[in-house]
Structures are given as structure tokens and as C-alpha cells.
Tab-separated table of N, CA and C in Angstrom:
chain	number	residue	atom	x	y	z
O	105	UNK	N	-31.987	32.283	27.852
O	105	UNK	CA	-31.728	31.929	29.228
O	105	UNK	C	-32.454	30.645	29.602
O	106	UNK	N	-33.758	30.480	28.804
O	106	UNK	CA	-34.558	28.854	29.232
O	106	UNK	C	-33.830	27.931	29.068
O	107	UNK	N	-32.664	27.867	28.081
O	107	UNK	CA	-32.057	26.129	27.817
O	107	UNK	C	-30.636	26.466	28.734
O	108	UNK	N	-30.730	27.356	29.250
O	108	UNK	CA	-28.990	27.560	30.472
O	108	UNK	C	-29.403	27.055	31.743
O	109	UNK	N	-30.977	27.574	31.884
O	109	UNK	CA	-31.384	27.537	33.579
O	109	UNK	C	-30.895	26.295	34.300
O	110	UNK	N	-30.852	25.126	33.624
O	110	UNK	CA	-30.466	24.166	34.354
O	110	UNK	C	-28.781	23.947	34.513
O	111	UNK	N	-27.976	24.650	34.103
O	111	UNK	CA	-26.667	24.877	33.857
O	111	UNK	C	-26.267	25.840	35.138
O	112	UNK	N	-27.516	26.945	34.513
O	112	UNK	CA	-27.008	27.932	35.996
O	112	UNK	C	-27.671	27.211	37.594
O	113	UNK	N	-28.432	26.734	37.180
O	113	UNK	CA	-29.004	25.978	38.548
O	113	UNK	C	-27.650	25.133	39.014
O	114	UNK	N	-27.661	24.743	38.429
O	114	UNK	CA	-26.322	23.285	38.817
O	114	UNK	C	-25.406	24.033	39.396
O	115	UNK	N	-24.721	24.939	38.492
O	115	UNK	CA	-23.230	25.782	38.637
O	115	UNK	C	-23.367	26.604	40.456
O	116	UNK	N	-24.802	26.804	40.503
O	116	UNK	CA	-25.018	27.503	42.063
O	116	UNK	C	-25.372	26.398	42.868
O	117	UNK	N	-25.846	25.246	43.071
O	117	UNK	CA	-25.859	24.482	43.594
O	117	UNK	C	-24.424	23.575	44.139
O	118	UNK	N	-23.302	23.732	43.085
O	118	UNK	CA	-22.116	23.550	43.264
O	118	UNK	C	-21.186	24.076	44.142
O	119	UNK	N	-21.636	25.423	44.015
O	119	UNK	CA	-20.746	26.862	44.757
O	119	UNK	C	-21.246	26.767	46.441
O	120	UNK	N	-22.667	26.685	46.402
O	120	UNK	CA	-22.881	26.812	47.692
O	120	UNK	C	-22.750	25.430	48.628
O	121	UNK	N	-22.611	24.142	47.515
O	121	UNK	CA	-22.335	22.856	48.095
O	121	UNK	C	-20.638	22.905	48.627
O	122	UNK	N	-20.027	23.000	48.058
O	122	UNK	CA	-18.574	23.479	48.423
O	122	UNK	C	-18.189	24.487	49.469
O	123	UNK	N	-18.917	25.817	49.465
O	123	UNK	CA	-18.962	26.097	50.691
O	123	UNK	C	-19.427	26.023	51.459
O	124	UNK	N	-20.743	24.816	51.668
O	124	UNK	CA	-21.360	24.411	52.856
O	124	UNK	C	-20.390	23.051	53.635
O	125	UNK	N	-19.891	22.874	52.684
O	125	UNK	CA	-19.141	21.155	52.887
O	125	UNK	C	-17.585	22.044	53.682
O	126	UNK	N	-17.520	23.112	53.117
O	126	UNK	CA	-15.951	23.305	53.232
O	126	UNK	C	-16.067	23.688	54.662
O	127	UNK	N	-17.096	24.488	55.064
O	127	UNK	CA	-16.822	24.986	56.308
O	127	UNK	C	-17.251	23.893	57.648
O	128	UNK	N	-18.406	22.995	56.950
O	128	UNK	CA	-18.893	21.993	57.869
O	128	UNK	C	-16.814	21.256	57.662
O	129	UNK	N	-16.559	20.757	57.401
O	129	UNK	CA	-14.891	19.962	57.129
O	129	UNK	C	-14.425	20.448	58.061
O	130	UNK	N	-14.083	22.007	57.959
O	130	UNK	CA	-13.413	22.759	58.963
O	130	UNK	C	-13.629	22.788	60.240
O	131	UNK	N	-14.392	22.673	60.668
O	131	UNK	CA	-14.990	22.441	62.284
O	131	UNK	C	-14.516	20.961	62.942
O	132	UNK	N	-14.274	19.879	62.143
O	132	UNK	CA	-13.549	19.020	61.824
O	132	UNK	C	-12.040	18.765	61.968
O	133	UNK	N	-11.790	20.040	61.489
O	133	UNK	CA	-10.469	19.241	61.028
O	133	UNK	C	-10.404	19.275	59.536
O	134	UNK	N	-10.946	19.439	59.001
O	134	UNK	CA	-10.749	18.197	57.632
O	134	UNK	C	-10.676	19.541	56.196
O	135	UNK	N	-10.035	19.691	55.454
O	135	UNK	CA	-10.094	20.537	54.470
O	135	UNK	C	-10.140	19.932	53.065
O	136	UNK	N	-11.020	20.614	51.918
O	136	UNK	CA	-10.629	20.059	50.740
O	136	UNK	C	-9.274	20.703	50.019
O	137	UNK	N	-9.141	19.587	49.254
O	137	UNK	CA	-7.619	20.019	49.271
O	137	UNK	C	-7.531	20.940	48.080
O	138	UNK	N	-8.481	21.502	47.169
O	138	UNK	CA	-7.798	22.188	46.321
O	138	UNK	C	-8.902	23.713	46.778
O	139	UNK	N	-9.191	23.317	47.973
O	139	UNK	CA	-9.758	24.893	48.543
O	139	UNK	C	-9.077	25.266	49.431
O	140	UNK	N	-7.646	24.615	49.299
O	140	UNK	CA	-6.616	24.977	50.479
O	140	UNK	C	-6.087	26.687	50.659
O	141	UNK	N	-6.174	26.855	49.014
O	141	UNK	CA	-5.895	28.333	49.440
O	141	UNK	C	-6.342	29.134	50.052
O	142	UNK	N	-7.630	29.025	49.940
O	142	UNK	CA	-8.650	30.106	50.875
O	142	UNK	C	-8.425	30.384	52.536
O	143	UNK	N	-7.832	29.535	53.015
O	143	UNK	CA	-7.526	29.334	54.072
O	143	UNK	C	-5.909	30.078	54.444
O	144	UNK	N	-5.502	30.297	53.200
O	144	UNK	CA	-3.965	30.426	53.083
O	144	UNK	C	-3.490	31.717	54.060
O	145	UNK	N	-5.145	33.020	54.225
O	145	UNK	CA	-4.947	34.442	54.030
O	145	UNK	C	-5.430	34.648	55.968
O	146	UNK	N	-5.835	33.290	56.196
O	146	UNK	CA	-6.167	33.365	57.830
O	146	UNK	C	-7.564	32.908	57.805
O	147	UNK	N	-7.874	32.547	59.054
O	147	UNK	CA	-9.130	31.375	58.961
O	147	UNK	C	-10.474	32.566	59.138
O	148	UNK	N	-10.413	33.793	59.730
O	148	UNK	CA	-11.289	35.154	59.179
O	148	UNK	C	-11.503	34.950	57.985
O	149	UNK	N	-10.635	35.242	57.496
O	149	UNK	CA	-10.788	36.022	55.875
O	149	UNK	C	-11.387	34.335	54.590
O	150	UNK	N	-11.114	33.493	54.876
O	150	UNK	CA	-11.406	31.489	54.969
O	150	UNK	C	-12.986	31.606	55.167
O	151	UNK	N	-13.168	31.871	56.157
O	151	UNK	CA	-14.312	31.906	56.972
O	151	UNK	C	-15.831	32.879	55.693
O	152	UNK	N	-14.988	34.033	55.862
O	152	UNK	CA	-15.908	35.070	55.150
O	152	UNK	C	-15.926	34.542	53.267
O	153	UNK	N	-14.851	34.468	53.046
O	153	UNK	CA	-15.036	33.616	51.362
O	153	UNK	C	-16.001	32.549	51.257
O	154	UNK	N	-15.650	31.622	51.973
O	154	UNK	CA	-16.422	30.326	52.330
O	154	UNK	C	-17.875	31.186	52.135
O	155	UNK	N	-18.517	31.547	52.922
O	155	UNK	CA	-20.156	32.026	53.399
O	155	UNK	C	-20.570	33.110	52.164
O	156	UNK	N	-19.355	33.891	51.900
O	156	UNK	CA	-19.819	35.242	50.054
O	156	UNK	C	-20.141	33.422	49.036
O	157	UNK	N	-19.347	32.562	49.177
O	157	UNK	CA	-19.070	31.119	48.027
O	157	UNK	C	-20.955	30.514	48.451
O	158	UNK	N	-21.207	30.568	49.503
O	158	UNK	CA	-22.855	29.785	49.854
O	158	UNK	C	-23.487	31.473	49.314
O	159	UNK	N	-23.165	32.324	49.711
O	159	UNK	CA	-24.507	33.095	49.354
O	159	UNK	C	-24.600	33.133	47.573
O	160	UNK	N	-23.407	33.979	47.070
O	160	UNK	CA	-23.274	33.810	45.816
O	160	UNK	C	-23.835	32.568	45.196
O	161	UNK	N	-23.992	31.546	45.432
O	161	UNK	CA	-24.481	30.148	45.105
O	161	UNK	C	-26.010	30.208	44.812
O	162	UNK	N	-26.577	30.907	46.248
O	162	UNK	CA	-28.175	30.952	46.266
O	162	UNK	C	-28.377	31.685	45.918
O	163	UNK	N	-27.461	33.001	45.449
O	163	UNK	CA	-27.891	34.253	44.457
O	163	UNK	C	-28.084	33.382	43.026
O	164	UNK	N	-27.052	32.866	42.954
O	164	UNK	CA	-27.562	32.159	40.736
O	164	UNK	C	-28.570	31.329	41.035
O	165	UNK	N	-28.639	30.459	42.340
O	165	UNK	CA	-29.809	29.274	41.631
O	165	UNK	C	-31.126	30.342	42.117
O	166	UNK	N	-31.370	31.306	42.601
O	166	UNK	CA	-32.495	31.977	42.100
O	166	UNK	C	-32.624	32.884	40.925
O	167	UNK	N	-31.960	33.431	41.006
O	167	UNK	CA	-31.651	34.143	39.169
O	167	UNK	C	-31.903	32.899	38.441
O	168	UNK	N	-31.498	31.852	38.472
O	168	UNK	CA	-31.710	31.398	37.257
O	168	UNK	C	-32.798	30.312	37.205
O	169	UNK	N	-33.694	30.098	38.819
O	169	UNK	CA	-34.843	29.926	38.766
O	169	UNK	C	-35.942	30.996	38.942
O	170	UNK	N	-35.980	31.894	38.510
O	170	UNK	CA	-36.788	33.134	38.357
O	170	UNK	C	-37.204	33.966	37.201
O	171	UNK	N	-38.250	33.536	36.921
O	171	UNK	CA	-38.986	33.842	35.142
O	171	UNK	C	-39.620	35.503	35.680
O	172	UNK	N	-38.303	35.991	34.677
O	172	UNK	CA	-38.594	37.913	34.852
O	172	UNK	C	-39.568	38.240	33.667
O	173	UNK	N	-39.674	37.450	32.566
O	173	UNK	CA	-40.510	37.981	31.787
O	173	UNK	C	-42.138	37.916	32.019
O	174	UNK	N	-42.671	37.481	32.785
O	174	UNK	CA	-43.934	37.567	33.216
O	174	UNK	C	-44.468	38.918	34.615
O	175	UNK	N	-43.441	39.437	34.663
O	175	UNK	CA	-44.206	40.270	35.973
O	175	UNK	C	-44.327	41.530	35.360
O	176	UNK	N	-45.545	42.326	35.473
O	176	UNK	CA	-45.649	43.388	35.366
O	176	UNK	C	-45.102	44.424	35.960
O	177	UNK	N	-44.829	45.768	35.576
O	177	UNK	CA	-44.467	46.574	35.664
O	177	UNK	C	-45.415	47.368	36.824
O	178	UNK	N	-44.822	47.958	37.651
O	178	UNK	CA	-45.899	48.911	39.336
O	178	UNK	C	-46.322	50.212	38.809
């Protein structure tokens, strides 16, 4: 997992950049165009993908900035 961390860092930094950008766009006006579908199912259901796309994001870049092999056991 040490030579991925920066892979998985990136890959969640991506996810939650896209859905921070997508929904800031939307307030706008403005959509990316190949996240058009998400929007396809109603701007609710747009809305809630978008924000699971930012959390899921900050779920990997802590998983994969978080060294489990050092903590002891309670």
C-alpha cells in the first residue's frame, strides 16, 4: 500500500475536486459536460451523487493517508 498512497491520494483528490467544482458550476449555470448524466435523474438525486462523489473522495485520501500498521491494539 506505501508505493499506491500517492495514487490513492490523487484518485480522491480528483473525486472530491469534481464534485466540489460540479456543484459550485451548478449554482452557475454551468455543467461539466461529461457529468451531464448525473443530472439526467433530477437535480435531488444530481445534488446527493455530487456530495456521496466529495465525501467518498475524503474517505480514500484518508485511507490512504493513514499508516494502520503502527497503532496498537485497546
Amino acid at each position: 500500500m506505501n508505493k499506491n498512497k500517492a495514487i490513492y491520494t490523487l484518485v480522491g483528490f480528483i473525486i472530491a475536486g469534481l464534485g466540489f467544482s460540479s456543484i459550485i458550476l451548478s449554482l452557475v449555470g454551468a455543467k461539466l459536460s461529461f457529468l451531464v448524466w448525473i443530472d439526467a435523474w433530477g437535480a435531488l438525486t444530481g445534488f446527493l451523487i455530487k456530495l456521496i462523489m466529495i465525501l467518498s473522495g475524503i474517505v480514500i485520501i484518508y485511507l490512504a493517508r493513514t499508516d494502520f500498521s503502527g497503532e496498537e491494539p485497546v
